[in-house]
PDB file of C-alpha atoms and ligand atoms in Angstrom:
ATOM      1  CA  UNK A1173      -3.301 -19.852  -2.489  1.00  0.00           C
ATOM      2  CA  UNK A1174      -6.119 -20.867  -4.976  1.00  0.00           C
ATOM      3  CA  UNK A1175      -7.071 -23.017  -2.239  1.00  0.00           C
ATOM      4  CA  UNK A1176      -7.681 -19.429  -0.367  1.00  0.00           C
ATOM      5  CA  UNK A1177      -9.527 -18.242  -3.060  1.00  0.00           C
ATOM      6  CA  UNK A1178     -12.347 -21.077  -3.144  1.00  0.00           C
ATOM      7  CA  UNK A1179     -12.910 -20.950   0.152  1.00  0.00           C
ATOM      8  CA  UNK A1180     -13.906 -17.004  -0.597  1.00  0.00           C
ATOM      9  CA  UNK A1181     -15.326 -17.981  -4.295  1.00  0.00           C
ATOM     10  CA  UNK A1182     -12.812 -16.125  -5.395  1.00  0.00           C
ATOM     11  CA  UNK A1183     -11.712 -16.171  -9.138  1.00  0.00           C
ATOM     12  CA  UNK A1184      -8.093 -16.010  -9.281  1.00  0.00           C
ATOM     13  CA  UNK A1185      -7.411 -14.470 -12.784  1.00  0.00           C
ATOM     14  CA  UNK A1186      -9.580 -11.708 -12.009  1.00  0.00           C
ATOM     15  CA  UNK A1187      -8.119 -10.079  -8.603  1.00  0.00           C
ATOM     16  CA  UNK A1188      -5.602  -7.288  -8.632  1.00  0.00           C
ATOM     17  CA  UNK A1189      -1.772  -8.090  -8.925  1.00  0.00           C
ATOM     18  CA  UNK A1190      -1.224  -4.754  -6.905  1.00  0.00           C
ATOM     19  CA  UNK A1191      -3.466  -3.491  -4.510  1.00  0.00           C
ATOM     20  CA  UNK A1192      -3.206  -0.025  -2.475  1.00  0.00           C
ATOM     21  CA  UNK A1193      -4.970   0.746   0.925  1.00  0.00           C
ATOM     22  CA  UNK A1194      -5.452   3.862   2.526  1.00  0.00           C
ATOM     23  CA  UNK A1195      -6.162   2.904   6.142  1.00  0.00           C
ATOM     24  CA  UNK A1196      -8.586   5.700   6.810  1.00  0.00           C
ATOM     25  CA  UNK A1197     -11.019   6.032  10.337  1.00  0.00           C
ATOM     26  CA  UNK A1198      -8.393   4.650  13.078  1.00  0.00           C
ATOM     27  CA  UNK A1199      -9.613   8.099  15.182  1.00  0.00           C
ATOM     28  CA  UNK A1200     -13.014   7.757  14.786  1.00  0.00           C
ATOM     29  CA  UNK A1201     -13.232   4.655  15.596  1.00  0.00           C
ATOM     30  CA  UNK A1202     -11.527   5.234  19.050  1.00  0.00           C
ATOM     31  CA  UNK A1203     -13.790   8.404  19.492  1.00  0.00           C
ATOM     32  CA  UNK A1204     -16.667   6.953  19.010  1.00  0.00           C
ATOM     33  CA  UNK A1205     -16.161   4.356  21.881  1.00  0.00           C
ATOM     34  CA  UNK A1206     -15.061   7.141  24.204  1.00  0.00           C
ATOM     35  CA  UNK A1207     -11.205   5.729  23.602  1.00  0.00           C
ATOM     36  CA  UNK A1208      -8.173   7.512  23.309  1.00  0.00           C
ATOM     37  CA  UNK A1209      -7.281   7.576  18.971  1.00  0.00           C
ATOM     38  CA  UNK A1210      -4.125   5.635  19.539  1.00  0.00           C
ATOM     39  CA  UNK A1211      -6.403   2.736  20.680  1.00  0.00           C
ATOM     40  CA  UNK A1212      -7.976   3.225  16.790  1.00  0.00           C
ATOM     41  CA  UNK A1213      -4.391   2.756  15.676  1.00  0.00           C
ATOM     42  CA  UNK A1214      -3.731  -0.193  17.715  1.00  0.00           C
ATOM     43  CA  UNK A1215      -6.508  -1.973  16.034  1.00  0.00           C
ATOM     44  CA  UNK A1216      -5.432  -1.073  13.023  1.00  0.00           C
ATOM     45  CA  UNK A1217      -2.318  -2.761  13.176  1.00  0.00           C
ATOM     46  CA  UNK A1218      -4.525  -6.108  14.006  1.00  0.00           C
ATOM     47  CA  UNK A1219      -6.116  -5.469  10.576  1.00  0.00           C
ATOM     48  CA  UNK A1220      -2.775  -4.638   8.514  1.00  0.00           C
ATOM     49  CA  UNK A1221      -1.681  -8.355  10.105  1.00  0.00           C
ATOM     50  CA  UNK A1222      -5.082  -9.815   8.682  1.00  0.00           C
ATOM     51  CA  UNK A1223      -5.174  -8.053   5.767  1.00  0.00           C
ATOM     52  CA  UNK A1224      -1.941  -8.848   4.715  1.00  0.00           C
ATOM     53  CA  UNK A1225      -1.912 -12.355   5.862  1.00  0.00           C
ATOM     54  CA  UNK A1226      -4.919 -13.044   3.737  1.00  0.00           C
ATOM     55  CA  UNK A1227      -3.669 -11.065   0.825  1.00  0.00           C
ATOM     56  CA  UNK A1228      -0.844 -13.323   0.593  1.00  0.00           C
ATOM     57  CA  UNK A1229      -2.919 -16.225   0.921  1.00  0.00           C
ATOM     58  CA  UNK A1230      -4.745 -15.152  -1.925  1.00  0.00           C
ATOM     59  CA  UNK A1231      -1.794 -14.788  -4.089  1.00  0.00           C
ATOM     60  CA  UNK A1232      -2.156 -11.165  -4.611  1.00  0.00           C
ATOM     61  CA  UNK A1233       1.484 -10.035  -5.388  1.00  0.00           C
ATOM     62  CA  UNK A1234       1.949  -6.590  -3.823  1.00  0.00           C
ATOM     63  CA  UNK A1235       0.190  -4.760  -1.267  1.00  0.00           C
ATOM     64  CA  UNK A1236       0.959  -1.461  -0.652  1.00  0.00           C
ATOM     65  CA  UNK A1237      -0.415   0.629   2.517  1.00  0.00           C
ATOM     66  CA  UNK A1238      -0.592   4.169   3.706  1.00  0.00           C
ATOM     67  CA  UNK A1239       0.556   4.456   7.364  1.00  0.00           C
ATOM     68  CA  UNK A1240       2.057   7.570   7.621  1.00  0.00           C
ATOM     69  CA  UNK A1241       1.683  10.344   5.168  1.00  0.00           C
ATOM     70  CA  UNK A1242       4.258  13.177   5.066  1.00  0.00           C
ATOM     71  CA  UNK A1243       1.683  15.413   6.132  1.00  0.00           C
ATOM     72  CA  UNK A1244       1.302  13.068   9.222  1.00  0.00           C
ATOM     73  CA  UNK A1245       4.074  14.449  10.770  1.00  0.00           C
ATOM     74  CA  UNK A1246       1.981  17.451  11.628  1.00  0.00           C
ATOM     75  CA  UNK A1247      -0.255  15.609  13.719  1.00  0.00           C
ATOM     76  CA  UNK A1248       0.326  16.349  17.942  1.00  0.00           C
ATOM     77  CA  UNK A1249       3.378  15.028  19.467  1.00  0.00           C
ATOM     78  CA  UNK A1250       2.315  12.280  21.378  1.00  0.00           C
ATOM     79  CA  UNK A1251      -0.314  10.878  18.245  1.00  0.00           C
ATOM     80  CA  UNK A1252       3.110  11.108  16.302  1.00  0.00           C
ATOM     81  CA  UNK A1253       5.183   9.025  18.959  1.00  0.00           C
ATOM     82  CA  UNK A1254       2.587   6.681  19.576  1.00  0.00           C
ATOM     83  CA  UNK A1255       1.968   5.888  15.780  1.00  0.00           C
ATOM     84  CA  UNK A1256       6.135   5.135  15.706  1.00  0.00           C
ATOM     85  CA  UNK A1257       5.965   3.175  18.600  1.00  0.00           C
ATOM     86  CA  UNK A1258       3.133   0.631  17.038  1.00  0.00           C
ATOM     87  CA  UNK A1259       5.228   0.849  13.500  1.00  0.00           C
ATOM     88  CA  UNK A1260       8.718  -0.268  16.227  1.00  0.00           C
ATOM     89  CA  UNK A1261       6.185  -2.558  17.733  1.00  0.00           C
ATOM     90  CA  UNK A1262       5.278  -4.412  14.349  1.00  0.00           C
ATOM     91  CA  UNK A1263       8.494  -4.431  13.032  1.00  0.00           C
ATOM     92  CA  UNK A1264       9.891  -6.100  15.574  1.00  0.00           C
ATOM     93  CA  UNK A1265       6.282  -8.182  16.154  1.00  0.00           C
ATOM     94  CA  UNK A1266       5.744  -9.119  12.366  1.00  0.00           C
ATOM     95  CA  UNK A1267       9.200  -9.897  11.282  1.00  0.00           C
ATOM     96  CA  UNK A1268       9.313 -14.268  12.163  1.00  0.00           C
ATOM     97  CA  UNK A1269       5.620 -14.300   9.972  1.00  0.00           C
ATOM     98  CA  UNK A1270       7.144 -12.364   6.930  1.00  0.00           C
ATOM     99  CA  UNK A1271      10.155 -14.128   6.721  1.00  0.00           C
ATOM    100  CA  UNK A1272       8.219 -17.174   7.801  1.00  0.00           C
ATOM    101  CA  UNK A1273       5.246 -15.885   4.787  1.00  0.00           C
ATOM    102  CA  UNK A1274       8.296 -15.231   2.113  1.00  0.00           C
ATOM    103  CA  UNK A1275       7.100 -11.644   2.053  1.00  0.00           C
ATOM    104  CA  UNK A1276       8.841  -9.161   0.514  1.00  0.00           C
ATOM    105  CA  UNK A1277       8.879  -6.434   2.811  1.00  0.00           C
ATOM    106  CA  UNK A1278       9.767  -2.841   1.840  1.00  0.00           C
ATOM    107  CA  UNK A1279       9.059   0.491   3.033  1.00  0.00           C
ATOM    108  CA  UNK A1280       8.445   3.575   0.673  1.00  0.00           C
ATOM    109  CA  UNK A1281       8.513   7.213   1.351  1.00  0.00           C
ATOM    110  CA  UNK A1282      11.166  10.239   2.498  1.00  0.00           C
ATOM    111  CA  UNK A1283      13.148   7.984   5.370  1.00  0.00           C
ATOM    112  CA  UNK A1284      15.256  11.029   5.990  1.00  0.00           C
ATOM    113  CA  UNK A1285      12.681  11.927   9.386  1.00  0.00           C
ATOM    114  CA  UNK A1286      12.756   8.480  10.506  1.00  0.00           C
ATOM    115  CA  UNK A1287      14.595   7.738  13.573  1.00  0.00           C
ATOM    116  CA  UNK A1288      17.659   5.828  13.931  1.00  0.00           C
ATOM    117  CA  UNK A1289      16.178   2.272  15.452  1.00  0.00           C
ATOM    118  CA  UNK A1290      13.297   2.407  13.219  1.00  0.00           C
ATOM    119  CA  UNK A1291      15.571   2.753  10.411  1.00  0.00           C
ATOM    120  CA  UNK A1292      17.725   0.071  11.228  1.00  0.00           C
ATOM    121  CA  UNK A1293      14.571  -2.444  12.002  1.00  0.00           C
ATOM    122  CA  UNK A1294      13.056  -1.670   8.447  1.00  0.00           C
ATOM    123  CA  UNK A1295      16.722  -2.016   6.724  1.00  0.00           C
ATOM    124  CA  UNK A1296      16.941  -5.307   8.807  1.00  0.00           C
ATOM    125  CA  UNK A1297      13.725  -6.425   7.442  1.00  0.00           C
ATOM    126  CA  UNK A1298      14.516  -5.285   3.847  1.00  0.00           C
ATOM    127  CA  UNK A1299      17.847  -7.205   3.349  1.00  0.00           C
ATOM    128  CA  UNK A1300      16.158 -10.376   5.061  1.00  0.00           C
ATOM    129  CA  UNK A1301      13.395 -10.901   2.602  1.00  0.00           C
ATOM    130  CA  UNK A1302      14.652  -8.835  -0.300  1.00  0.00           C
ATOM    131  CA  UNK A1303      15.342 -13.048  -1.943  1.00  0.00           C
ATOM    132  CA  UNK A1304      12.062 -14.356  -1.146  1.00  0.00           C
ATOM    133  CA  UNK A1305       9.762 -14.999  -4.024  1.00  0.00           C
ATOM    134  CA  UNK A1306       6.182 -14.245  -2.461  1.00  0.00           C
ATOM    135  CA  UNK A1307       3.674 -11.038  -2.074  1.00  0.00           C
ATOM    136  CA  UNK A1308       5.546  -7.651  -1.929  1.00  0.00           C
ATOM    137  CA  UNK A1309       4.179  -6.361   1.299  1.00  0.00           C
ATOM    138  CA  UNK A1310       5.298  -2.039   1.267  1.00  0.00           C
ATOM    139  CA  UNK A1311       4.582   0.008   4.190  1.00  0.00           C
ATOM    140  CA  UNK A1312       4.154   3.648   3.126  1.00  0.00           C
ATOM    141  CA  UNK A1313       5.851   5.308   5.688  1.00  0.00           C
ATOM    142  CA  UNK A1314       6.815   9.304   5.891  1.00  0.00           C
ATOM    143  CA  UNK A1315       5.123   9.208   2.237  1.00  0.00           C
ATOM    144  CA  UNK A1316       3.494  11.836  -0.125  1.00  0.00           C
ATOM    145  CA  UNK A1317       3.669  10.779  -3.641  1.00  0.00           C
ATOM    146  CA  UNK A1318       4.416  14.663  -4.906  1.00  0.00           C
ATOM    147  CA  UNK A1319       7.330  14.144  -2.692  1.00  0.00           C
ATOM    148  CA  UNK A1320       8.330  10.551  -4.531  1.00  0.00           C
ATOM    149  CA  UNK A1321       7.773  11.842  -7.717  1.00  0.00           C
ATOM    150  CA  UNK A1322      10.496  14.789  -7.088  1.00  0.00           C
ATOM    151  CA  UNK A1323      12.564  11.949  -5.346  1.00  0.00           C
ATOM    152  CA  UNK A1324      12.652  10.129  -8.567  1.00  0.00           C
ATOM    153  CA  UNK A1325      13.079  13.425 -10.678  1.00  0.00           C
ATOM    154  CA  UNK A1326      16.473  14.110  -8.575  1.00  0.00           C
ATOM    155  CA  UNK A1327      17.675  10.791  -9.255  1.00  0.00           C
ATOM    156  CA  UNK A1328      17.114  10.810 -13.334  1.00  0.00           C
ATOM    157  CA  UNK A1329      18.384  14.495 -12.872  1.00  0.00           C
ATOM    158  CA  UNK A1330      21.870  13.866 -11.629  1.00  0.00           C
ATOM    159  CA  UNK A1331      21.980  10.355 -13.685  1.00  0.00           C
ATOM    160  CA  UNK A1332      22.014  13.055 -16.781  1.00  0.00           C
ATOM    161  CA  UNK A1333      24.509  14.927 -15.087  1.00  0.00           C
ATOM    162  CA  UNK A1334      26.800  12.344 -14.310  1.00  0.00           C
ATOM    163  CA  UNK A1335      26.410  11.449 -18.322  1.00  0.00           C
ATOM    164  CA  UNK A1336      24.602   7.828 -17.428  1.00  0.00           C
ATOM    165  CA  UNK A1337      21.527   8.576 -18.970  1.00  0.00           C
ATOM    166  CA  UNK A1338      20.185  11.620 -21.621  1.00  0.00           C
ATOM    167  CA  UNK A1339      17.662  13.549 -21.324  1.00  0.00           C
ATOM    168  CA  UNK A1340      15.823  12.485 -24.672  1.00  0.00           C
ATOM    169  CA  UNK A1341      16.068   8.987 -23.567  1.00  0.00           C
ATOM    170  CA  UNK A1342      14.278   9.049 -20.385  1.00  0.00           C
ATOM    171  CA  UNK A1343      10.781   7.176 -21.071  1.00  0.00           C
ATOM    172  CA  UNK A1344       7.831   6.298 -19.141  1.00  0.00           C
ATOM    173  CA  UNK A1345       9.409   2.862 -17.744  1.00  0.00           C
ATOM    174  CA  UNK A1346      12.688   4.756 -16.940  1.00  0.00           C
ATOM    175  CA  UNK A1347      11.102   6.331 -14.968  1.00  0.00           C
ATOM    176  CA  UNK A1348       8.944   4.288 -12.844  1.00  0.00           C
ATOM    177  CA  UNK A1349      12.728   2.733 -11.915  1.00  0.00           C
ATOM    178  CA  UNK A1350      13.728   6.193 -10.036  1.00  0.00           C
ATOM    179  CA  UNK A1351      10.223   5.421  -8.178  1.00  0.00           C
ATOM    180  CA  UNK A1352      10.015   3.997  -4.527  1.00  0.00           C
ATOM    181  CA  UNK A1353       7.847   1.774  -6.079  1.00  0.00           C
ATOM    182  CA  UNK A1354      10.435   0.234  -8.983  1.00  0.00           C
ATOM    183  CA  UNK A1355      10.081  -3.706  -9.674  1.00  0.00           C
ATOM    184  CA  UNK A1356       6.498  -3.942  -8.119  1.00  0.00           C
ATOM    185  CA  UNK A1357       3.348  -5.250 -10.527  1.00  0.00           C
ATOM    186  CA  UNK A1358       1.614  -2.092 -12.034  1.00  0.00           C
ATOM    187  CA  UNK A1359      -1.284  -0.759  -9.415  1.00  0.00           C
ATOM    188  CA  UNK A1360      -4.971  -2.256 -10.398  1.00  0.00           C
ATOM    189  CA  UNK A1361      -6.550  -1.378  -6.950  1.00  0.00           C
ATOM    190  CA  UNK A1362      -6.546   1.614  -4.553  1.00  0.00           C
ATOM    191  CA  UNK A1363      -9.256   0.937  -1.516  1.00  0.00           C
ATOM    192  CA  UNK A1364     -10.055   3.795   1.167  1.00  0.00           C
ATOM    193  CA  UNK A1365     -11.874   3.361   3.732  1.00  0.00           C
ATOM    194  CA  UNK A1366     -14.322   5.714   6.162  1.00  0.00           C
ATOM    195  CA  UNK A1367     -16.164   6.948   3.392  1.00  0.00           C
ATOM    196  CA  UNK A1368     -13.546   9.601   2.743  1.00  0.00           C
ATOM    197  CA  UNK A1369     -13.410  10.318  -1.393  1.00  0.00           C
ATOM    198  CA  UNK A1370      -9.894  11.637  -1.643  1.00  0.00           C
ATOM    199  CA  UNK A1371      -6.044  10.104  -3.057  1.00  0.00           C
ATOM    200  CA  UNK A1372      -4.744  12.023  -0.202  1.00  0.00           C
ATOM    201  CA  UNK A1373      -0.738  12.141  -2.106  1.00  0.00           C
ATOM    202  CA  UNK A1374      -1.261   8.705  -2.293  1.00  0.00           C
ATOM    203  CA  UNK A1375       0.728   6.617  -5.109  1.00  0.00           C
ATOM    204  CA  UNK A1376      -0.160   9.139  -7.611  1.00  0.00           C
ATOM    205  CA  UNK A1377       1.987   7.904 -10.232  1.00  0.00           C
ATOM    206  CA  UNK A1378       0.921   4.675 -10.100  1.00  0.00           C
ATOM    207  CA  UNK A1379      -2.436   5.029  -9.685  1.00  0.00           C
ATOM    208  CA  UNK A1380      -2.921   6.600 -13.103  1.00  0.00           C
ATOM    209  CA  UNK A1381      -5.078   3.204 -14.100  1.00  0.00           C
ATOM    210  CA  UNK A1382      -5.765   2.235 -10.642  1.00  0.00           C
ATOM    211  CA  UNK A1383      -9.360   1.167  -9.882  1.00  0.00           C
ATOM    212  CA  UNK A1384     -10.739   3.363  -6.928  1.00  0.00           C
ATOM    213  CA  UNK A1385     -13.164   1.873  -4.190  1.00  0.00           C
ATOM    214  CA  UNK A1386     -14.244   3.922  -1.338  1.00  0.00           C
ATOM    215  CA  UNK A1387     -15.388   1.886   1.613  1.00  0.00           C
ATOM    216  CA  UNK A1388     -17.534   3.366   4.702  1.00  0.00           C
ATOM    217  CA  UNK A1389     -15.853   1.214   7.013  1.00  0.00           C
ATOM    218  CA  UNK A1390     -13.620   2.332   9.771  1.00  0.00           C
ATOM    219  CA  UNK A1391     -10.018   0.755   8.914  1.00  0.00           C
ATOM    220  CA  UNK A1392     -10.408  -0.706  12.664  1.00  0.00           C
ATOM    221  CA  UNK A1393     -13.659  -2.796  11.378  1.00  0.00           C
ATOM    222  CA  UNK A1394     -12.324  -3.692   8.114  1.00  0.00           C
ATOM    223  CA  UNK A1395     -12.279  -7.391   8.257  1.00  0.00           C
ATOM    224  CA  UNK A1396     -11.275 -10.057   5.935  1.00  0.00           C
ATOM    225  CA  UNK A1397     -14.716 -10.357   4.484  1.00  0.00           C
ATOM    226  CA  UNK A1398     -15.136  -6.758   3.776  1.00  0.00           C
ATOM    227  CA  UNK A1399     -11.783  -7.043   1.967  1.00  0.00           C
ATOM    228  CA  UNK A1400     -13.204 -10.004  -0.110  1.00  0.00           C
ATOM    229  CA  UNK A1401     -16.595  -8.149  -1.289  1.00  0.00           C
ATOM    230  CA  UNK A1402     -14.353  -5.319  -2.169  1.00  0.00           C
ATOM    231  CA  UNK A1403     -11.794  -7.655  -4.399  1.00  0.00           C
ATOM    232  CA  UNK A1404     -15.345  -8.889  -5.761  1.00  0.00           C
ATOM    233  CA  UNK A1405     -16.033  -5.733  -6.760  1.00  0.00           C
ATOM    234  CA  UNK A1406     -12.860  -5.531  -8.665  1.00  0.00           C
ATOM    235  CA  UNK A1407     -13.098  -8.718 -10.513  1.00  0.00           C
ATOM    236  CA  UNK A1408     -16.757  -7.525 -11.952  1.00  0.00           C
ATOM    237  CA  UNK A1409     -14.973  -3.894 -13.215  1.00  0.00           C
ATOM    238  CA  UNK A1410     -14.241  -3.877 -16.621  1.00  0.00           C
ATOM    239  CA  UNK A1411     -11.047  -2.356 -17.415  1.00  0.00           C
ATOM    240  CA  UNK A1412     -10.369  -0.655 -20.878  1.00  0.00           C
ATOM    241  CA  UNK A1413      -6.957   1.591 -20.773  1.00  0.00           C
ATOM    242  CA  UNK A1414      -8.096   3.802 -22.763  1.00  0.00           C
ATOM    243  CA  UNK A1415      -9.363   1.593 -25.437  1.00  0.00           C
ATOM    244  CA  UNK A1416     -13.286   1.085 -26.712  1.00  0.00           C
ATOM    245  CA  UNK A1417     -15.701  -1.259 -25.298  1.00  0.00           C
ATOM    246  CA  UNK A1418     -15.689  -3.390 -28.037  1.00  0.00           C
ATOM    247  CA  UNK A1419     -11.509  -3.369 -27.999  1.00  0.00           C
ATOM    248  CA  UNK A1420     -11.767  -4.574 -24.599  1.00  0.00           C
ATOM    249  CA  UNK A1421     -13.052  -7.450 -25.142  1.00  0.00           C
ATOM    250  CA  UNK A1422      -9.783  -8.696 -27.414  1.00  0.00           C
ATOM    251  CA  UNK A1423      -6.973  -6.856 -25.972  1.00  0.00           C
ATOM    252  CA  UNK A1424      -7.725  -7.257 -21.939  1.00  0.00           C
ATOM    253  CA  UNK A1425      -6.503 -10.135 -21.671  1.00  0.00           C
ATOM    254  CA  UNK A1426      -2.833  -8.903 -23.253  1.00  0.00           C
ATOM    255  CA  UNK A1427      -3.108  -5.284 -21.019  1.00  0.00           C
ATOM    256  CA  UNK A1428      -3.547  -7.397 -18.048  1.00  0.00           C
ATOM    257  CA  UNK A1429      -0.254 -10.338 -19.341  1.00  0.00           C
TER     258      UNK A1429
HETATM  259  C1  FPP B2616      -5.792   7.253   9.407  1.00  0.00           C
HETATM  260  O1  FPP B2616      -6.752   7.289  10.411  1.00  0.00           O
HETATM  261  C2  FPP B2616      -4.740   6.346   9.803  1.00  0.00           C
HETATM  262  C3  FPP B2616      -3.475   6.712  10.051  1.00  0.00           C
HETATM  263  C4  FPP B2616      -2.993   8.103   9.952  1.00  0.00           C
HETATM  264  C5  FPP B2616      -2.482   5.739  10.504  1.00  0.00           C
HETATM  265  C6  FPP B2616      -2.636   4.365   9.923  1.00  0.00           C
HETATM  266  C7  FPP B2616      -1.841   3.486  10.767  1.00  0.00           C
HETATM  267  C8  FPP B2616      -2.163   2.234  11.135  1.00  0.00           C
HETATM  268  C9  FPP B2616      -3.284   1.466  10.616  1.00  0.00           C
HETATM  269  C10 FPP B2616      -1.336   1.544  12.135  1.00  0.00           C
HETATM  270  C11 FPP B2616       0.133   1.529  11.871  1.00  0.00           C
HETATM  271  C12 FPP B2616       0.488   0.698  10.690  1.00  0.00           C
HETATM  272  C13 FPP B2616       1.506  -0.167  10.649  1.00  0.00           C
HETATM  273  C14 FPP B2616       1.885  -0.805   9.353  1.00  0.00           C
HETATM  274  C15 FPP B2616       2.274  -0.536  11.837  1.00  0.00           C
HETATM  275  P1  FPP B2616      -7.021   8.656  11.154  1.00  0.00           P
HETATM  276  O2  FPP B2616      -6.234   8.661  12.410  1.00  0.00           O
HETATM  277  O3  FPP B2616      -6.780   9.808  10.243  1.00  0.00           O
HETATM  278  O4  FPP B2616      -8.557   8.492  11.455  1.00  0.00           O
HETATM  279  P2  FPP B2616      -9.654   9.631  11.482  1.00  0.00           P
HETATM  280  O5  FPP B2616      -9.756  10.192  10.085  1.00  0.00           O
HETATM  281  O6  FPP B2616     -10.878   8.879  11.887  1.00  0.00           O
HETATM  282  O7  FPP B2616      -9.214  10.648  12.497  1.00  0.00           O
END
């Protein structure tokens, strides 16, 4: 992995343990080359292999992206079924280089309008690589983080109910248990790209200390290198939690342990 990094001059200690992507531009891309917009997605599934394949390499340890939102679902029928068909496609497609990767694969969001086969091939894919010890790859699929955040609200709700937990107890780090997101590094990065400025329901929990960077490229274009000048950015931002400028410098480093 550090051998990935020189080859990018990359400094290790300063990339993101957690990165977020919202894949943004698939249909513009396609329009703009007179192609239909599930040809935009298509490519975008080459990039989520690249991405994540380098990401890996890297030694980044969790990558979280934004395939379907909840609000996705309202998109025409056919956009809908094709997007499934590609997510069926790389499930089945990606699973020998997780496993072979020692990914940890996961898949966050309301899996209640999934379909049965697609739900079995994620579950599959979950209990295969839920040992292995490298990057935590999460698909966000279905997802709106509003709708997590209730998720987790129900669970910590009937966990007082059933007298597990009290109500005066429940902290911050309880919390981010009842998330889809529990056991995964805290999340430094969030990158959109196609020049759209928005979170779009996107990990808003989590992103609460998140550095943002918007990107004009269409997710179809966004290669390996513009995923490197973007983790350059990164490792020039200075980071202060709340603290001063002049607490930064001491206490970083601990934040960051
Ligand atoms: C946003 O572009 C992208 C999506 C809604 C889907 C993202 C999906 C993929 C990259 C492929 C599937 C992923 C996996 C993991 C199999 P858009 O369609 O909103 O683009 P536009 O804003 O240009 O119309």
């Amino acid at each position: 992995m550090s051998q990935t990094c020189a080859q990018w001059h990359l400094e290790p200690t300063r990339l993101p343990r957690h990165i977020g992507i919202i894949m943004d531009g698939n249909g513009r891309w396609a329009t703009s080359r007179r192609l239909p917009r599930v040809a935009g997605h298509r490519k975008g599934v080459e990039r989520v292999q690249e991405i994540s394949e380098l990401a890996g390499n890297l030694g980044i340890g969790a990558l979280t992206l934004y395939a379907f939102s909840d609000e996705n679902w309202r998109r025409p029928e056919d956009e809908v079924g094709a997007l499934m068909g590609l997510l069926r496609w790389y499930l089945r497609a990606e699973k020998k280089r997780i496993v072979k990767n020692d990914v940890q694969f996961r898949v966050i969001g309301d899996r209640r309008k999934l379909s049965s086969d697609i739900l079995s091939l994620i579950q599959d894919l979950e209990l295969e690589t839920r040992n292995n010890k490298g990057m935590h790859l999460s698909v966000a699929l279905s997802y709106g983080g509003r709708g997590e955040i209730l998720r987790a609200v129900k669970r910590i709700v009937s966990q007082v109910e059933a007298g597990e937990a009290f109500a005066d107890d429940i902290d911050e780090a309880g919390f981010e248990k009842c998330l889809d997101t529990a056991g995964l590094p805290p999340l430094d990065m969030i990158v959109r790209t196609s020049g759209e400025r928005r979170v779009s329901n996107f990990l808003l929990w989590q992103a609460a200390y998140a550095e943002f960077f918007f990107d004009d490229t269409l997710w179809p274009d966004f290669d390996s290198a513009r995923f490197v000048h973007n983790l350059r950015a990164f490792s020039g931002r200075e980071r202060r939690f709340g603290l001063t400028p002049e607490q930064v410098g001491k206490k970083t480093a601990s934040l960051l342990g």
